[in-house]
mmCIF file of C-alpha atoms in Angstrom:
data_model
loop_
_atom_site.group_PDB
_atom_site.id
_atom_site.type_symbol
_atom_site.label_atom_id
_atom_site.label_comp_id
_atom_site.label_asym_id
_atom_site.label_seq_id
_atom_site.Cartn_x
_atom_site.Cartn_y
_atom_site.Cartn_z
ATOM 1 C CA UNK O 242 -17.649 -49.857 -4.259
ATOM 2 C CA UNK O 243 -17.338 -47.374 -7.085
ATOM 3 C CA UNK O 244 -16.417 -43.755 -6.617
ATOM 4 C CA UNK O 245 -19.384 -41.393 -6.436
ATOM 5 C CA UNK O 246 -18.451 -38.904 -9.158
ATOM 6 C CA UNK O 247 -20.838 -36.242 -7.855
ATOM 7 C CA UNK O 248 -19.247 -36.394 -4.392
ATOM 8 C CA UNK O 249 -15.746 -36.355 -5.896
ATOM 9 C CA UNK O 250 -16.609 -33.386 -8.099
ATOM 10 C CA UNK O 251 -18.116 -31.469 -5.190
ATOM 11 C CA UNK O 252 -15.079 -32.176 -2.999
ATOM 12 C CA UNK O 253 -12.668 -31.031 -5.703
ATOM 13 C CA UNK O 254 -14.838 -27.964 -6.362
ATOM 14 C CA UNK O 255 -14.784 -26.973 -2.688
ATOM 15 C CA UNK O 256 -10.984 -27.259 -2.667
ATOM 16 C CA UNK O 257 -10.915 -25.162 -5.831
ATOM 17 C CA UNK O 258 -13.104 -22.545 -4.156
ATOM 18 C CA UNK O 259 -10.618 -22.315 -1.270
ATOM 19 C CA UNK O 260 -7.588 -21.887 -3.545
ATOM 20 C CA UNK O 261 -9.397 -19.404 -5.787
ATOM 21 C CA UNK O 262 -10.419 -17.387 -2.724
ATOM 22 C CA UNK O 263 -6.756 -17.124 -1.738
ATOM 23 C CA UNK O 264 -5.968 -15.810 -5.221
ATOM 24 C CA UNK O 265 -8.801 -13.279 -5.056
ATOM 25 C CA UNK O 266 -7.446 -12.044 -1.717
ATOM 26 C CA UNK O 267 -3.808 -11.900 -2.881
ATOM 27 C CA UNK O 268 -4.027 -8.170 -3.891
ATOM 28 C CA UNK O 269 -5.037 -7.179 -0.332
ATOM 29 C CA UNK O 270 -1.475 -5.973 0.516
ATOM 30 C CA UNK O 271 -1.585 -3.747 -2.588
ATOM 31 C CA UNK O 272 -4.811 -2.092 -1.499
ATOM 32 C CA UNK O 273 -3.558 -1.786 2.071
ATOM 33 C CA UNK O 274 -0.659 0.246 0.652
ATOM 34 C CA UNK O 275 -3.118 2.386 -1.316
ATOM 35 C CA UNK O 276 -5.286 2.952 1.762
ATOM 36 C CA UNK O 277 -2.287 3.738 3.969
ATOM 37 C CA UNK O 278 -0.758 6.175 1.459
ATOM 38 C CA UNK O 279 -4.169 7.649 0.499
ATOM 39 C CA UNK O 280 -2.888 7.374 -3.071
ATOM 40 C CA UNK O 281 -2.965 4.779 -5.856
ATOM 41 C CA UNK O 282 0.694 5.580 -6.573
ATOM 42 C CA UNK O 283 1.832 3.614 -9.666
ATOM 43 C CA UNK O 284 -0.692 0.801 -9.249
ATOM 44 C CA UNK O 285 -3.059 0.149 -12.142
ATOM 45 C CA UNK O 286 -6.767 -0.768 -11.902
ATOM 46 C CA UNK O 287 -6.926 -2.767 -15.161
ATOM 47 C CA UNK O 288 -6.665 -6.313 -13.699
ATOM 48 C CA UNK O 289 -9.421 -5.653 -11.148
ATOM 49 C CA UNK O 290 -11.807 -3.976 -13.594
ATOM 50 C CA UNK O 291 -11.279 -6.845 -16.054
ATOM 51 C CA UNK O 292 -11.866 -9.461 -13.363
ATOM 52 C CA UNK O 293 -15.244 -7.882 -12.536
ATOM 53 C CA UNK O 294 -16.711 -8.780 -15.934
ATOM 54 C CA UNK O 295 -14.870 -12.120 -15.910
ATOM 55 C CA UNK O 296 -16.572 -13.087 -12.639
ATOM 56 C CA UNK O 297 -19.946 -11.793 -13.860
ATOM 57 C CA UNK O 298 -19.710 -14.006 -16.958
ATOM 58 C CA UNK O 299 -18.881 -17.097 -14.908
ATOM 59 C CA UNK O 300 -21.738 -16.410 -12.501
ATOM 60 C CA UNK O 301 -24.123 -16.280 -15.457
ATOM 61 C CA UNK O 302 -22.526 -19.418 -16.930
ATOM 62 C CA UNK O 303 -23.208 -21.292 -13.685
ATOM 63 C CA UNK O 304 -26.904 -20.446 -13.616
ATOM 64 C CA UNK O 305 -29.180 -23.543 -13.825
ATOM 65 C CA UNK O 306 -30.836 -22.282 -17.009
ATOM 66 C CA UNK O 307 -27.445 -21.850 -18.708
ATOM 67 C CA UNK O 308 -25.239 -24.669 -17.390
ATOM 68 C CA UNK O 309 -26.965 -26.868 -14.773
ATOM 69 C CA UNK O 310 -25.152 -28.367 -11.779
ATOM 70 C CA UNK O 311 -22.562 -25.605 -11.533
ATOM 71 C CA UNK O 312 -23.279 -24.183 -8.083
ATOM 72 C CA UNK O 313 -19.590 -24.092 -7.114
ATOM 73 C CA UNK O 314 -18.893 -21.956 -10.163
ATOM 74 C CA UNK O 315 -21.429 -19.439 -8.881
ATOM 75 C CA UNK O 316 -20.222 -19.435 -5.252
ATOM 76 C CA UNK O 317 -16.572 -18.623 -5.942
ATOM 77 C CA UNK O 318 -17.249 -16.158 -8.729
ATOM 78 C CA UNK O 319 -19.946 -14.443 -6.676
ATOM 79 C CA UNK O 320 -17.413 -14.069 -3.872
ATOM 80 C CA UNK O 321 -14.779 -12.941 -6.357
ATOM 81 C CA UNK O 322 -17.104 -10.341 -7.872
ATOM 82 C CA UNK O 323 -17.753 -8.889 -4.411
ATOM 83 C CA UNK O 324 -14.027 -8.757 -3.583
ATOM 84 C CA UNK O 325 -13.038 -7.236 -6.934
ATOM 85 C CA UNK O 326 -15.793 -4.622 -6.614
ATOM 86 C CA UNK O 327 -14.303 -3.567 -3.260
ATOM 87 C CA UNK O 328 -10.857 -3.256 -4.881
ATOM 88 C CA UNK O 329 -12.277 -1.071 -7.652
ATOM 89 C CA UNK O 330 -14.161 1.138 -5.188
ATOM 90 C CA UNK O 331 -11.043 1.646 -3.047
ATOM 91 C CA UNK O 332 -9.029 2.509 -6.147
ATOM 92 C CA UNK O 333 -11.647 5.028 -7.272
ATOM 93 C CA UNK O 334 -11.657 6.703 -3.858
ATOM 94 C CA UNK O 335 -7.935 7.406 -3.940
ATOM 95 C CA UNK O 336 -7.365 8.150 -7.621
ATOM 96 C CA UNK O 337 -7.826 11.378 -9.553
ATOM 97 C CA UNK O 338 -10.996 12.326 -11.405
ATOM 98 C CA UNK O 339 -9.588 11.464 -14.867
ATOM 99 C CA UNK O 340 -8.815 7.871 -13.915
ATOM 100 C CA UNK O 341 -12.054 7.639 -11.942
ATOM 101 C CA UNK O 342 -14.007 8.658 -15.026
ATOM 102 C CA UNK O 343 -12.230 6.056 -17.180
ATOM 103 C CA UNK O 344 -13.027 3.347 -14.640
ATOM 104 C CA UNK O 345 -16.677 4.387 -14.551
ATOM 105 C CA UNK O 346 -16.824 4.249 -18.354
ATOM 106 C CA UNK O 347 -15.224 0.790 -18.330
ATOM 107 C CA UNK O 348 -17.692 -0.469 -15.719
ATOM 108 C CA UNK O 349 -20.598 0.969 -17.741
ATOM 109 C CA UNK O 350 -19.338 -0.786 -20.893
ATOM 110 C CA UNK O 351 -19.058 -4.041 -18.952
ATOM 111 C CA UNK O 352 -22.602 -3.610 -17.601
ATOM 112 C CA UNK O 353 -24.041 -2.984 -21.071
ATOM 113 C CA UNK O 354 -22.077 -5.951 -22.425
ATOM 114 C CA UNK O 355 -23.405 -8.250 -19.688
ATOM 115 C CA UNK O 356 -26.969 -7.059 -20.266
ATOM 116 C CA UNK O 357 -26.550 -7.837 -23.967
ATOM 117 C CA UNK O 358 -25.220 -11.323 -23.221
ATOM 118 C CA UNK O 359 -28.094 -12.035 -20.817
ATOM 119 C CA UNK O 360 -30.773 -10.799 -23.244
ATOM 120 C CA UNK O 361 -29.377 -12.701 -26.250
ATOM 121 C CA UNK O 362 -28.875 -15.880 -24.213
ATOM 122 C CA UNK O 363 -32.362 -15.930 -22.709
ATOM 123 C CA UNK O 364 -34.398 -14.670 -25.650
ATOM 124 C CA UNK O 365 -32.550 -16.194 -28.613
ATOM 125 C CA UNK O 366 -31.188 -19.472 -27.232
ATOM 126 C CA UNK O 367 -33.647 -21.983 -25.837
ATOM 127 C CA UNK O 368 -31.589 -24.944 -24.625
ATOM 128 C CA UNK O 369 -28.905 -25.217 -21.959
ATOM 129 C CA UNK O 370 -26.579 -26.702 -24.589
ATOM 130 C CA UNK O 371 -26.692 -23.645 -26.855
ATOM 131 C CA UNK O 372 -26.656 -21.251 -23.889
ATOM 132 C CA UNK O 373 -23.622 -23.008 -22.419
ATOM 133 C CA UNK O 374 -21.898 -22.806 -25.797
ATOM 134 C CA UNK O 375 -22.288 -19.031 -26.150
ATOM 135 C CA UNK O 376 -21.565 -18.036 -22.553
ATOM 136 C CA UNK O 377 -18.869 -20.688 -22.153
ATOM 137 C CA UNK O 378 -16.993 -19.467 -25.229
ATOM 138 C CA UNK O 379 -17.148 -15.877 -23.965
ATOM 139 C CA UNK O 380 -15.770 -17.011 -20.595
ATOM 140 C CA UNK O 381 -12.913 -18.875 -22.279
ATOM 141 C CA UNK O 382 -12.058 -15.870 -24.476
ATOM 142 C CA UNK O 383 -11.969 -13.496 -21.495
ATOM 143 C CA UNK O 384 -9.846 -15.900 -19.464
ATOM 144 C CA UNK O 385 -7.336 -16.422 -22.264
ATOM 145 C CA UNK O 386 -7.009 -12.646 -22.734
ATOM 146 C CA UNK O 387 -6.255 -12.286 -19.022
ATOM 147 C CA UNK O 388 -3.168 -14.484 -19.400
ATOM 148 C CA UNK O 389 -1.361 -11.361 -20.640
ATOM 149 C CA UNK O 390 -0.487 -10.420 -17.042
ATOM 150 C CA UNK O 391 1.617 -13.484 -16.120
ATOM 151 C CA UNK O 392 3.187 -13.511 -19.586
ATOM 152 C CA UNK O 393 4.481 -9.993 -18.909
ATOM 153 C CA UNK O 394 6.045 -11.118 -15.635
ATOM 154 C CA UNK O 395 7.536 -14.232 -17.231
ATOM 155 C CA UNK O 396 9.074 -12.168 -20.017
ATOM 156 C CA UNK O 397 10.664 -9.877 -17.435
ATOM 157 C CA UNK O 398 12.103 -12.878 -15.555
ATOM 158 C CA UNK O 399 13.737 -14.215 -18.722
ATOM 159 C CA UNK O 400 15.190 -10.822 -19.715
ATOM 160 C CA UNK O 401 16.568 -9.974 -16.260
ATOM 161 C CA UNK O 402 17.397 -13.557 -15.223
ATOM 162 C CA UNK O 403 15.801 -12.614 -11.919
ATOM 163 C CA UNK O 404 12.725 -13.970 -10.143
ATOM 164 C CA UNK O 405 12.488 -10.997 -7.797
ATOM 165 C CA UNK O 406 9.308 -9.895 -9.565
ATOM 166 C CA UNK O 407 7.739 -13.370 -9.641
ATOM 167 C CA UNK O 408 5.990 -14.148 -6.313
ATOM 168 C CA UNK O 409 6.654 -17.840 -5.677
ATOM 169 C CA UNK O 410 3.643 -18.634 -3.502
ATOM 170 C CA UNK O 411 1.283 -16.816 -5.854
ATOM 171 C CA UNK O 412 2.698 -18.766 -8.815
ATOM 172 C CA UNK O 413 2.336 -21.988 -6.826
ATOM 173 C CA UNK O 414 -1.274 -21.125 -5.947
ATOM 174 C CA UNK O 415 -2.028 -20.389 -9.612
ATOM 175 C CA UNK O 416 -0.594 -23.783 -10.540
ATOM 176 C CA UNK O 417 -2.605 -25.572 -7.847
ATOM 177 C CA UNK O 418 -5.725 -23.651 -8.842
ATOM 178 C CA UNK O 419 -5.334 -24.757 -12.458
ATOM 179 C CA UNK O 420 -4.829 -28.407 -11.511
ATOM 180 C CA UNK O 421 -7.827 -28.542 -9.167
ATOM 181 C CA UNK O 422 -10.253 -26.883 -11.587
ATOM 182 C CA UNK O 423 -8.936 -29.012 -14.455
ATOM 183 C CA UNK O 424 -9.726 -32.093 -12.385
ATOM 184 C CA UNK O 425 -13.168 -30.633 -11.615
ATOM 185 C CA UNK O 426 -13.822 -30.167 -15.342
ATOM 186 C CA UNK O 427 -12.705 -33.701 -16.186
ATOM 187 C CA UNK O 428 -14.805 -35.481 -13.547
ATOM 188 C CA UNK O 429 -17.960 -34.297 -15.268
ATOM 189 C CA UNK O 430 -16.606 -33.141 -18.600
ATOM 190 C CA UNK O 431 -16.936 -29.396 -19.057
ATOM 191 C CA UNK O 432 -14.759 -28.072 -21.896
ATOM 192 C CA UNK O 433 -15.387 -24.425 -21.000
ATOM 193 C CA UNK O 434 -13.922 -24.905 -17.526
ATOM 194 C CA UNK O 435 -11.258 -27.293 -18.812
ATOM 195 C CA UNK O 436 -9.662 -25.119 -21.513
ATOM 196 C CA UNK O 437 -8.773 -22.001 -19.459
ATOM 197 C CA UNK O 438 -7.749 -24.020 -16.416
ATOM 198 C CA UNK O 439 -5.652 -26.369 -18.526
ATOM 199 C CA UNK O 440 -3.886 -23.283 -19.859
ATOM 200 C CA UNK O 441 -3.679 -21.936 -16.302
ATOM 201 C CA UNK O 442 -1.958 -25.148 -15.193
ATOM 202 C CA UNK O 443 0.618 -24.823 -17.984
ATOM 203 C CA UNK O 444 1.126 -21.134 -17.171
ATOM 204 C CA UNK O 445 1.617 -21.897 -13.479
ATOM 205 C CA UNK O 446 4.043 -24.719 -14.292
ATOM 206 C CA UNK O 447 6.027 -22.422 -16.589
ATOM 207 C CA UNK O 448 6.270 -19.805 -13.820
ATOM 208 C CA UNK O 449 7.533 -22.403 -11.331
ATOM 209 C CA UNK O 450 10.091 -23.707 -13.827
ATOM 210 C CA UNK O 451 11.322 -20.166 -14.437
ATOM 211 C CA UNK O 452 11.571 -19.627 -10.687
ATOM 212 C CA UNK O 453 13.681 -22.774 -10.303
ATOM 213 C CA UNK O 454 15.840 -21.847 -13.303
ATOM 214 C CA UNK O 455 16.655 -18.257 -12.341
ATOM 215 C CA UNK O 456 16.510 -18.440 -8.531
ATOM 216 C CA UNK O 457 20.280 -18.744 -8.134
ATOM 217 C CA UNK O 458 21.020 -15.902 -10.563
ATOM 218 C CA UNK O 459 18.671 -13.485 -8.764
ATOM 219 C CA UNK O 460 20.380 -10.586 -6.963
ATOM 220 C CA UNK O 461 18.064 -10.251 -3.970
ATOM 221 C CA UNK O 462 20.038 -7.414 -2.402
ATOM 222 C CA UNK O 463 19.262 -4.959 -5.219
ATOM 223 C CA UNK O 464 16.958 -2.032 -4.522
ATOM 224 C CA UNK O 465 13.305 -3.051 -4.870
ATOM 225 C CA UNK O 466 11.798 0.417 -5.185
ATOM 226 C CA UNK O 467 11.419 -0.040 -8.927
ATOM 227 C CA UNK O 468 9.339 -3.171 -8.519
ATOM 228 C CA UNK O 469 6.306 -2.936 -10.818
ATOM 229 C CA UNK O 470 2.832 -3.843 -9.657
ATOM 230 C CA UNK O 471 1.635 -6.745 -11.743
ATOM 231 C CA UNK O 472 -1.217 -9.008 -10.738
ATOM 232 C CA UNK O 473 -0.889 -12.560 -11.905
ATOM 233 C CA UNK O 474 -3.781 -14.027 -13.778
ATOM 234 C CA UNK O 475 -6.877 -14.243 -11.605
ATOM 235 C CA UNK O 476 -8.314 -17.693 -10.998
ATOM 236 C CA UNK O 477 -9.359 -18.802 -14.429
ATOM 237 C CA UNK O 478 -12.874 -19.608 -13.949
ATOM 238 C CA UNK O 479 -12.776 -19.558 -10.403
ATOM 239 C CA UNK O 480 -13.577 -22.295 -11.704
ATOM 240 C CA UNK O 481 -12.388 -21.456 -14.975
#
């Protein structure tokens, strides 16, 4: 008996949803600290605000009239959008008015951008192939840009020869997430899911190799109060 590719793809996609959900929930300790201190302290909202539009793009990409048979893309990114929106709201509650205003402006820009993408896609493009091309390319571009976060952490690891600022389990989850969604994209070839998750797999592998390389040289007993808050790259397309 041959392997049912649709069943295999669905199974892999469900596993990918579970791993991506873990990654979406990974900043919970950060926001618990914010809630407990009633202050955003030195934490930055940029990764969460950026992930909002990233998730919105992937939700639109997964719509039947854009890229058919992509329900699992919609489910995880819909969940991710909800979670990231909560993070942003919590941050806005405990930050000052200047930062709150900047976040509101950023969210407004993202909303206008998404409206523009939706209007152009629906009114100007009339096949799922051309719609997938436009929205898929935008998703890939946004995902690639978001790789700046782990690159910053990796650079710090190399300079300090310390993995104290590289969370092992989060790096491992990023690696697993990339592998699973890459497999999902290959089962029923989807280049727009494949490209960012292929890069995510390489990024996760690089982080794990750095961890193995500099683990022994890390001085764990040093004071950790200077630890910066850096969120590793969100699930690349959650699926992607």
